[in-house]
PDB file of C-alpha atoms and ligand atoms in Angstrom:
ATOM      1  CA  MET A  14      94.038  99.867 110.343  1.00 96.00           C
ATOM      2  CA  LYS A  15      91.764 102.892 110.619  1.00 98.00           C
ATOM      3  CA  LEU A  16      91.928 105.969 108.407  1.00 98.00           C
ATOM      4  CA  ARG A  17      90.345 109.246 109.453  1.00 98.00           C
ATOM      5  CA  TYR A  18      90.009 112.357 107.281  1.00 98.00           C
ATOM      6  CA  PHE A  19      90.128 115.814 108.868  1.00 98.00           C
ATOM      7  CA  SER A  20      89.790 117.650 105.480  1.00 98.00           C
ATOM      8  CA  HIS A  21      92.359 119.219 103.118  1.00 98.00           C
ATOM      9  CA  SER A  22      95.325 116.766 103.094  1.00 98.00           C
ATOM     10  CA  ALA A  23      95.141 115.947 106.815  1.00 99.00           C
ATOM     11  CA  PHE A  24      94.573 112.335 107.815  1.00 99.00           C
ATOM     12  CA  GLN A  25      94.973 110.198 110.908  1.00 98.00           C
ATOM     13  CA  MET A  26      95.892 106.524 110.759  1.00 98.00           C
ATOM     14  CA  THR A  27      95.522 104.172 113.699  1.00 98.00           C
ATOM     15  CA  THR A  28      97.451 100.985 113.058  1.00 97.00           C
ATOM     16  CA  ASP A  29      96.490  97.506 114.230  1.00 95.00           C
ATOM     17  CA  ASN A  30      99.076  97.756 117.040  1.00 95.00           C
ATOM     18  CA  GLY A  31      97.528 101.014 118.254  1.00 97.00           C
ATOM     19  CA  LYS A  32     100.004 103.564 116.923  1.00 98.00           C
ATOM     20  CA  VAL A  33      98.489 106.891 115.903  1.00 98.00           C
ATOM     21  CA  ILE A  34      99.973 108.628 112.876  1.00 98.00           C
ATOM     22  CA  LEU A  35      98.991 112.046 111.589  1.00 99.00           C
ATOM     23  CA  ILE A  36      99.697 113.086 108.023  1.00 99.00           C
ATOM     24  CA  ASP A  37      99.905 116.810 107.179  1.00 99.00           C
ATOM     25  CA  PRO A  38      97.991 117.949 110.318  1.00 98.00           C
ATOM     26  CA  PHE A  39      96.659 121.336 109.201  1.00 98.00           C
ATOM     27  CA  LEU A  40      93.857 121.801 111.743  1.00 98.00           C
ATOM     28  CA  ASP A  41      93.696 125.075 113.699  1.00 98.00           C
ATOM     29  CA  ASN A  42      93.805 127.444 110.705  1.00 98.00           C
ATOM     30  CA  ASN A  43      91.914 125.046 108.479  1.00 98.00           C
ATOM     31  CA  PRO A  44      88.379 126.403 107.987  1.00 97.00           C
ATOM     32  CA  THR A  45      87.015 122.952 107.087  1.00 98.00           C
ATOM     33  CA  SER A  46      88.496 120.745 109.820  1.00 98.00           C
ATOM     34  CA  PRO A  47      85.984 119.700 112.510  1.00 98.00           C
ATOM     35  CA  VAL A  48      88.905 118.852 114.817  1.00 97.00           C
ATOM     36  CA  LYS A  49      91.464 121.214 116.343  1.00 98.00           C
ATOM     37  CA  SER A  50      95.049 120.394 117.268  1.00 98.00           C
ATOM     38  CA  ASP A  51      94.563 120.275 121.048  1.00 98.00           C
ATOM     39  CA  SER A  52      92.230 117.283 120.734  1.00 97.00           C
ATOM     40  CA  VAL A  53      94.434 114.980 118.649  1.00 98.00           C
ATOM     41  CA  LYS A  54      97.155 112.566 119.744  1.00 97.00           C
ATOM     42  CA  ALA A  55     100.085 111.381 117.668  1.00 98.00           C
ATOM     43  CA  ASP A  56     102.915 108.912 118.045  1.00 98.00           C
ATOM     44  CA  TYR A  57     104.186 109.990 114.625  1.00 99.00           C
ATOM     45  CA  ILE A  58     103.570 112.893 112.263  1.00 99.00           C
ATOM     46  CA  ILE A  59     104.445 112.293 108.626  1.00 99.00           C
ATOM     47  CA  LEU A  60     104.812 115.360 106.415  1.00 99.00           C
ATOM     48  CA  SER A  61     104.631 115.606 102.629  1.00 99.00           C
ATOM     49  CA  HIS A  62     106.201 119.087 102.611  1.00 98.00           C
ATOM     50  CA  ALA A  63     106.565 122.271 104.640  1.00 98.00           C
ATOM     51  CA  HIS A  64     103.869 124.570 103.247  1.00 97.00           C
ATOM     52  CA  GLY A  65     101.667 125.941 106.023  1.00 97.00           C
ATOM     53  CA  ASP A  66      98.604 123.983 104.901  1.00 98.00           C
ATOM     54  CA  HIS A  67     100.566 120.735 105.442  1.00 98.00           C
ATOM     55  CA  LEU A  68     103.069 121.433 108.230  1.00 98.00           C
ATOM     56  CA  GLY A  69     100.071 122.933 110.012  1.00 98.00           C
ATOM     57  CA  ASP A  70     100.123 122.320 113.755  1.00 98.00           C
ATOM     58  CA  THR A  71     102.977 119.803 113.715  1.00 98.00           C
ATOM     59  CA  VAL A  72     105.198 121.652 116.200  1.00 98.00           C
ATOM     60  CA  LYS A  73     102.384 122.208 118.702  1.00 98.00           C
ATOM     61  CA  ILE A  74     101.114 118.619 118.539  1.00 98.00           C
ATOM     62  CA  ALA A  75     104.547 116.988 118.557  1.00 98.00           C
ATOM     63  CA  LYS A  76     105.671 118.954 121.622  1.00 98.00           C
ATOM     64  CA  ARG A  77     102.525 118.048 123.577  1.00 98.00           C
ATOM     65  CA  CYS A  78     102.521 114.359 122.527  1.00 98.00           C
ATOM     66  CA  SER A  79     106.297 113.771 122.176  1.00 98.00           C
ATOM     67  CA  SER A  80     105.578 112.630 118.613  1.00 98.00           C
ATOM     68  CA  THR A  81     108.302 111.816 116.120  1.00 98.00           C
ATOM     69  CA  ALA A  82     108.132 113.793 112.878  1.00 99.00           C
ATOM     70  CA  ILE A  83     109.016 111.785 109.764  1.00 99.00           C
ATOM     71  CA  CYS A  84     109.942 113.864 106.731  1.00 98.00           C
ATOM     72  CA  VAL A  85     112.665 114.737 104.243  1.00 98.00           C
ATOM     73  CA  ASP A  86     116.035 115.670 105.695  1.00 98.00           C
ATOM     74  CA  GLU A  87     115.931 119.453 105.296  1.00 98.00           C
ATOM     75  CA  LEU A  88     112.499 119.765 106.898  1.00 98.00           C
ATOM     76  CA  ALA A  89     113.513 117.323 109.644  1.00 98.00           C
ATOM     77  CA  ASN A  90     116.527 119.527 110.466  1.00 98.00           C
ATOM     78  CA  TYR A  91     114.235 122.556 110.729  1.00 97.00           C
ATOM     79  CA  LEU A  92     111.867 120.708 113.082  1.00 98.00           C
ATOM     80  CA  GLU A  93     114.707 119.292 115.148  1.00 98.00           C
ATOM     81  CA  ALA A  94     115.960 122.853 115.699  1.00 97.00           C
ATOM     82  CA  LYS A  95     112.465 123.637 117.043  1.00 97.00           C
ATOM     83  CA  GLY A  96     112.934 120.862 119.624  1.00 98.00           C
ATOM     84  CA  LEU A  97     111.077 117.992 117.971  1.00 98.00           C
ATOM     85  CA  ASN A  98     112.023 114.320 117.764  1.00 98.00           C
ATOM     86  CA  VAL A  99     112.583 113.611 114.093  1.00 98.00           C
ATOM     87  CA  HIS A 100     113.415 110.831 111.690  1.00 98.00           C
ATOM     88  CA  ASN A 101     115.183 112.179 108.609  1.00 98.00           C
ATOM     89  CA  MET A 102     114.452 110.456 105.319  1.00 98.00           C
ATOM     90  CA  HIS A 103     114.505 111.323 101.639  1.00 98.00           C
ATOM     91  CA  ILE A 104     112.851 110.589  98.347  1.00 98.00           C
ATOM     92  CA  GLY A 105     113.231 107.025  97.132  1.00 98.00           C
ATOM     93  CA  GLY A 106     114.080 105.760 100.608  1.00 98.00           C
ATOM     94  CA  SER A 107     112.019 103.661 102.966  1.00 98.00           C
ATOM     95  CA  TYR A 108     112.370 102.699 106.628  1.00 98.00           C
ATOM     96  CA  GLY A 109     110.659 100.267 108.965  1.00 98.00           C
ATOM     97  CA  PHE A 110     109.049 101.780 112.081  1.00 98.00           C
ATOM     98  CA  ASP A 111     107.149 100.009 114.882  1.00 98.00           C
ATOM     99  CA  PHE A 112     103.869 100.626 113.015  1.00 98.00           C
ATOM    100  CA  GLY A 113     105.020  99.642 109.512  1.00 98.00           C
ATOM    101  CA  ARG A 114     107.140 100.939 106.675  1.00 98.00           C
ATOM    102  CA  VAL A 115     107.265 104.443 105.190  1.00 98.00           C
ATOM    103  CA  LYS A 116     108.587 105.276 101.740  1.00 98.00           C
ATOM    104  CA  PHE A 117     108.938 108.746 100.275  1.00 98.00           C
ATOM    105  CA  THR A 118     108.225 109.233  96.578  1.00 98.00           C
ATOM    106  CA  ILE A 119     108.579 112.193  94.275  1.00 98.00           C
ATOM    107  CA  ALA A 120     105.925 114.908  94.082  1.00 98.00           C
ATOM    108  CA  HIS A 121     106.093 117.836  91.678  1.00 98.00           C
ATOM    109  CA  HIS A 122     105.535 120.926  93.773  1.00 98.00           C
ATOM    110  CA  GLY A 123     107.544 123.314  96.030  1.00 97.00           C
ATOM    111  CA  SER A 124     108.407 123.499  99.698  1.00 97.00           C
ATOM    112  CA  LYS A 125     109.603 126.074 102.182  1.00 96.00           C
ATOM    113  CA  THR A 126     109.079 126.544 105.890  1.00 95.00           C
ATOM    114  CA  PRO A 127     106.798 129.251 107.359  1.00 93.00           C
ATOM    115  CA  ASP A 128     110.051 131.013 108.348  1.00 92.00           C
ATOM    116  CA  GLY A 129     111.018 131.148 104.669  1.00 93.00           C
ATOM    117  CA  GLU A 130     113.759 128.514 104.841  1.00 92.00           C
ATOM    118  CA  TYR A 131     114.405 125.969 102.113  1.00 94.00           C
ATOM    119  CA  ALA A 132     112.727 122.734 103.205  1.00 97.00           C
ATOM    120  CA  GLY A 133     114.013 120.224 100.665  1.00 97.00           C
ATOM    121  CA  GLU A 134     111.859 118.576  98.046  1.00 97.00           C
ATOM    122  CA  PRO A 135     108.140 117.934  98.486  1.00 98.00           C
ATOM    123  CA  ALA A 136     107.205 114.275  98.660  1.00 98.00           C
ATOM    124  CA  GLY A 137     104.530 111.652  98.340  1.00 98.00           C
ATOM    125  CA  ILE A 138     104.244 109.061 101.105  1.00 98.00           C
ATOM    126  CA  ILE A 139     103.605 105.318 100.955  1.00 98.00           C
ATOM    127  CA  ILE A 140     102.700 103.786 104.319  1.00 98.00           C
ATOM    128  CA  SER A 141     102.633  99.991 104.577  1.00 98.00           C
ATOM    129  CA  SER A 142     101.048  98.601 107.723  1.00 98.00           C
ATOM    130  CA  GLY A 143      98.944  95.552 108.587  1.00 96.00           C
ATOM    131  CA  GLY A 144      99.242  94.228 105.034  1.00 97.00           C
ATOM    132  CA  LYS A 145      97.820  97.421 103.498  1.00 98.00           C
ATOM    133  CA  ASN A 146      99.529 100.057 101.377  1.00 98.00           C
ATOM    134  CA  ILE A 147      98.304 103.644 101.561  1.00 98.00           C
ATOM    135  CA  TYR A 148      99.710 106.202  99.101  1.00 99.00           C
ATOM    136  CA  HIS A 149      99.298 109.869 100.108  1.00 99.00           C
ATOM    137  CA  ALA A 150     100.388 111.742  96.987  1.00 99.00           C
ATOM    138  CA  GLY A 151     101.083 115.045  98.782  1.00 98.00           C
ATOM    139  CA  ASP A 152     100.715 118.212  96.723  1.00 98.00           C
ATOM    140  CA  THR A 153     101.647 117.356  93.170  1.00 98.00           C
ATOM    141  CA  GLY A 154     100.945 117.735  89.506  1.00 98.00           C
ATOM    142  CA  LEU A 155     100.380 114.631  87.436  1.00 98.00           C
ATOM    143  CA  PHE A 156     103.540 112.690  86.572  1.00 98.00           C
ATOM    144  CA  TYR A 157     103.965 109.601  84.451  1.00 98.00           C
ATOM    145  CA  ASP A 158     106.294 107.870  86.966  1.00 98.00           C
ATOM    146  CA  MET A 159     103.215 107.223  89.115  1.00 98.00           C
ATOM    147  CA  LYS A 160     102.970 104.130  86.919  1.00 98.00           C
ATOM    148  CA  LEU A 161     106.119 102.808  88.627  1.00 98.00           C
ATOM    149  CA  ILE A 162     104.445 103.134  92.030  1.00 98.00           C
ATOM    150  CA  GLY A 163     101.508 101.088  90.759  1.00 98.00           C
ATOM    151  CA  GLU A 164     103.854  98.469  89.306  1.00 98.00           C
ATOM    152  CA  ARG A 165     105.764  97.963  92.538  1.00 97.00           C
ATOM    153  CA  TYR A 166     102.977  98.332  95.110  1.00 98.00           C
ATOM    154  CA  LYS A 167      99.455  97.023  95.246  1.00 98.00           C
ATOM    155  CA  ILE A 168      98.031 100.284  96.590  1.00 98.00           C
ATOM    156  CA  ASP A 169      94.882  99.783  98.651  1.00 98.00           C
ATOM    157  CA  TYR A 170      94.034 103.459  99.185  1.00 98.00           C
ATOM    158  CA  MET A 171      95.380 106.332  97.101  1.00 99.00           C
ATOM    159  CA  LEU A 172      94.824 109.760  98.678  1.00 99.00           C
ATOM    160  CA  LEU A 173      95.275 112.385  95.986  1.00 99.00           C
ATOM    161  CA  PRO A 174      94.688 116.090  95.382  1.00 99.00           C
ATOM    162  CA  ILE A 175      91.936 117.179  92.979  1.00 98.00           C
ATOM    163  CA  GLY A 176      91.575 120.904  93.800  1.00 98.00           C
ATOM    164  CA  ASP A 177      93.518 122.354  90.841  1.00 98.00           C
ATOM    165  CA  ASN A 178      95.473 125.672  91.000  1.00 98.00           C
ATOM    166  CA  TYR A 179      98.297 124.293  93.225  1.00 98.00           C
ATOM    167  CA  THR A 180      97.941 120.616  92.255  1.00 98.00           C
ATOM    168  CA  MET A 181      96.238 118.248  89.841  1.00 98.00           C
ATOM    169  CA  ASP A 182      92.681 118.969  88.803  1.00 98.00           C
ATOM    170  CA  ILE A 183      90.007 116.283  88.530  1.00 98.00           C
ATOM    171  CA  TYR A 184      90.963 115.367  84.950  1.00 98.00           C
ATOM    172  CA  ASP A 185      94.637 114.816  85.848  1.00 98.00           C
ATOM    173  CA  ALA A 186      93.720 113.056  89.094  1.00 99.00           C
ATOM    174  CA  VAL A 187      91.665 110.514  87.117  1.00 98.00           C
ATOM    175  CA  LYS A 188      94.787 109.869  85.003  1.00 98.00           C
ATOM    176  CA  ALA A 189      96.835 109.467  88.191  1.00 99.00           C
ATOM    177  CA  VAL A 190      94.410 106.824  89.430  1.00 98.00           C
ATOM    178  CA  GLU A 191      94.716 105.011  86.102  1.00 98.00           C
ATOM    179  CA  TYR A 192      98.527 105.038  86.462  1.00 98.00           C
ATOM    180  CA  VAL A 193      98.616 103.796  90.074  1.00 98.00           C
ATOM    181  CA  ASN A 194      95.531 101.562  89.901  1.00 98.00           C
ATOM    182  CA  PRO A 195      94.657 101.574  93.614  1.00 98.00           C
ATOM    183  CA  ALA A 196      91.774  99.506  94.996  1.00 98.00           C
ATOM    184  CA  VAL A 197      90.162 102.761  96.199  1.00 98.00           C
ATOM    185  CA  ALA A 198      90.868 106.431  95.394  1.00 99.00           C
ATOM    186  CA  VAL A 199      90.179 109.126  98.004  1.00 99.00           C
ATOM    187  CA  PRO A 200      90.125 112.789  96.863  1.00 99.00           C
ATOM    188  CA  MET A 201      91.790 115.464  99.017  1.00 99.00           C
ATOM    189  CA  HIS A 202      93.070 119.072  98.836  1.00 98.00           C
ATOM    190  CA  TYR A 203      89.803 120.606  97.583  1.00 98.00           C
ATOM    191  CA  ASN A 204      87.153 123.067  98.883  1.00 98.00           C
ATOM    192  CA  THR A 205      89.318 124.248 101.793  1.00 98.00           C
ATOM    193  CA  PHE A 206      89.640 127.645 100.120  1.00 98.00           C
ATOM    194  CA  PRO A 207      87.732 129.178  97.174  1.00 98.00           C
ATOM    195  CA  VAL A 208      90.770 128.847  94.874  1.00 98.00           C
ATOM    196  CA  ILE A 209      90.721 125.030  95.160  1.00 98.00           C
ATOM    197  CA  LYS A 210      86.983 124.536  94.752  1.00 98.00           C
ATOM    198  CA  ALA A 211      86.190 121.179  93.147  1.00 98.00           C
ATOM    199  CA  ASP A 212      83.309 118.709  93.184  1.00 98.00           C
ATOM    200  CA  PRO A 213      84.522 115.346  94.520  1.00 98.00           C
ATOM    201  CA  ASN A 214      81.403 113.664  93.175  1.00 98.00           C
ATOM    202  CA  VAL A 215      82.430 114.586  89.616  1.00 98.00           C
ATOM    203  CA  PHE A 216      85.772 112.881  90.323  1.00 99.00           C
ATOM    204  CA  LYS A 217      83.925 109.864  91.712  1.00 98.00           C
ATOM    205  CA  GLN A 218      81.599 109.652  88.687  1.00 98.00           C
ATOM    206  CA  LYS A 219      84.511 109.836  86.249  1.00 98.00           C
ATOM    207  CA  LEU A 220      86.313 107.027  88.068  1.00 98.00           C
ATOM    208  CA  GLU A 221      83.228 104.850  88.328  1.00 98.00           C
ATOM    209  CA  ALA A 222      82.684 105.263  84.580  1.00 98.00           C
ATOM    210  CA  LEU A 223      86.128 103.650  84.200  1.00 98.00           C
ATOM    211  CA  GLY A 224      85.232 100.829  86.609  1.00 98.00           C
ATOM    212  CA  LYS A 225      87.339 102.285  89.437  1.00 98.00           C
ATOM    213  CA  LYS A 226      86.322 102.699  93.043  1.00 98.00           C
ATOM    214  CA  CYS A 227      86.294 106.072  94.794  1.00 98.00           C
ATOM    215  CA  LYS A 228      85.495 106.927  98.401  1.00 98.00           C
ATOM    216  CA  VAL A 229      84.655 110.579  99.117  1.00 98.00           C
ATOM    217  CA  MET A 230      85.450 110.884 102.821  1.00 98.00           C
ATOM    218  CA  GLN A 231      83.438 113.343 104.903  1.00 98.00           C
ATOM    219  CA  TYR A 232      85.259 115.772 107.192  1.00 98.00           C
ATOM    220  CA  GLY A 233      85.940 113.876 110.415  1.00 98.00           C
ATOM    221  CA  GLU A 234      84.910 110.505 109.003  1.00 98.00           C
ATOM    222  CA  GLU A 235      86.861 107.394 109.977  1.00 98.00           C
ATOM    223  CA  ILE A 236      86.897 104.193 107.939  1.00 98.00           C
ATOM    224  CA  GLU A 237      88.424 100.754 108.344  1.00 97.00           C
ATOM    225  CA  VAL A 238      90.971 100.080 105.604  1.00 96.00           C
TER     226      VAL A 238
HETATM  227 NI1   NI B  20     101.905 122.876  99.017  1.00 63.89          NI
HETATM  228 MN1   MN B  21      98.824 122.391  99.774  1.00 63.89          MN
END
């Protein structure tokens, strides 16, 4: 499976059977993304929550590519009313798709649509495909139940926010990595805007001092996971 980082919390996964999945595709209004929405493809779009910097260009991309949006029920209903194909899920539940399995976890944050509608609870996302488990923590503060995720899943890549203000800062994100114990931690949700300025190399150094692996992905970079 391939994992590409666009910046902020936006990633693209290409599974071994060739399915393309976007997570939180905030591209066109994202000052740090090297890629805009008209140049991406998606079979599926998985959303952590409905804030504009995560919902992003979902409607535009999904209409052009006939993608299926996978998200919590309330947000799925909103997107279905906009004409999208959706798969409604909710926190604690998982479902097997043709690319692998998706489970939604808790995330401590908020969520509402750009139209101001209630969009259900924000979520974290665990994607299992090709024998790998990727945990995208969404926007969240630190929570102790992350330990339960690490107990149940051998997480290969944990994608987690470090930018502070709206989410965990670097100190809390290091704790989160200790709780989940992934093979590799990847920082996200930083430096997109001045208010979430953070140095990912400080995060990396703190983790390495604890014997943990961290990959700081460049904007646009794609890696094999
Ligand atoms: Ni948010
Ligand atoms: Mn956000």
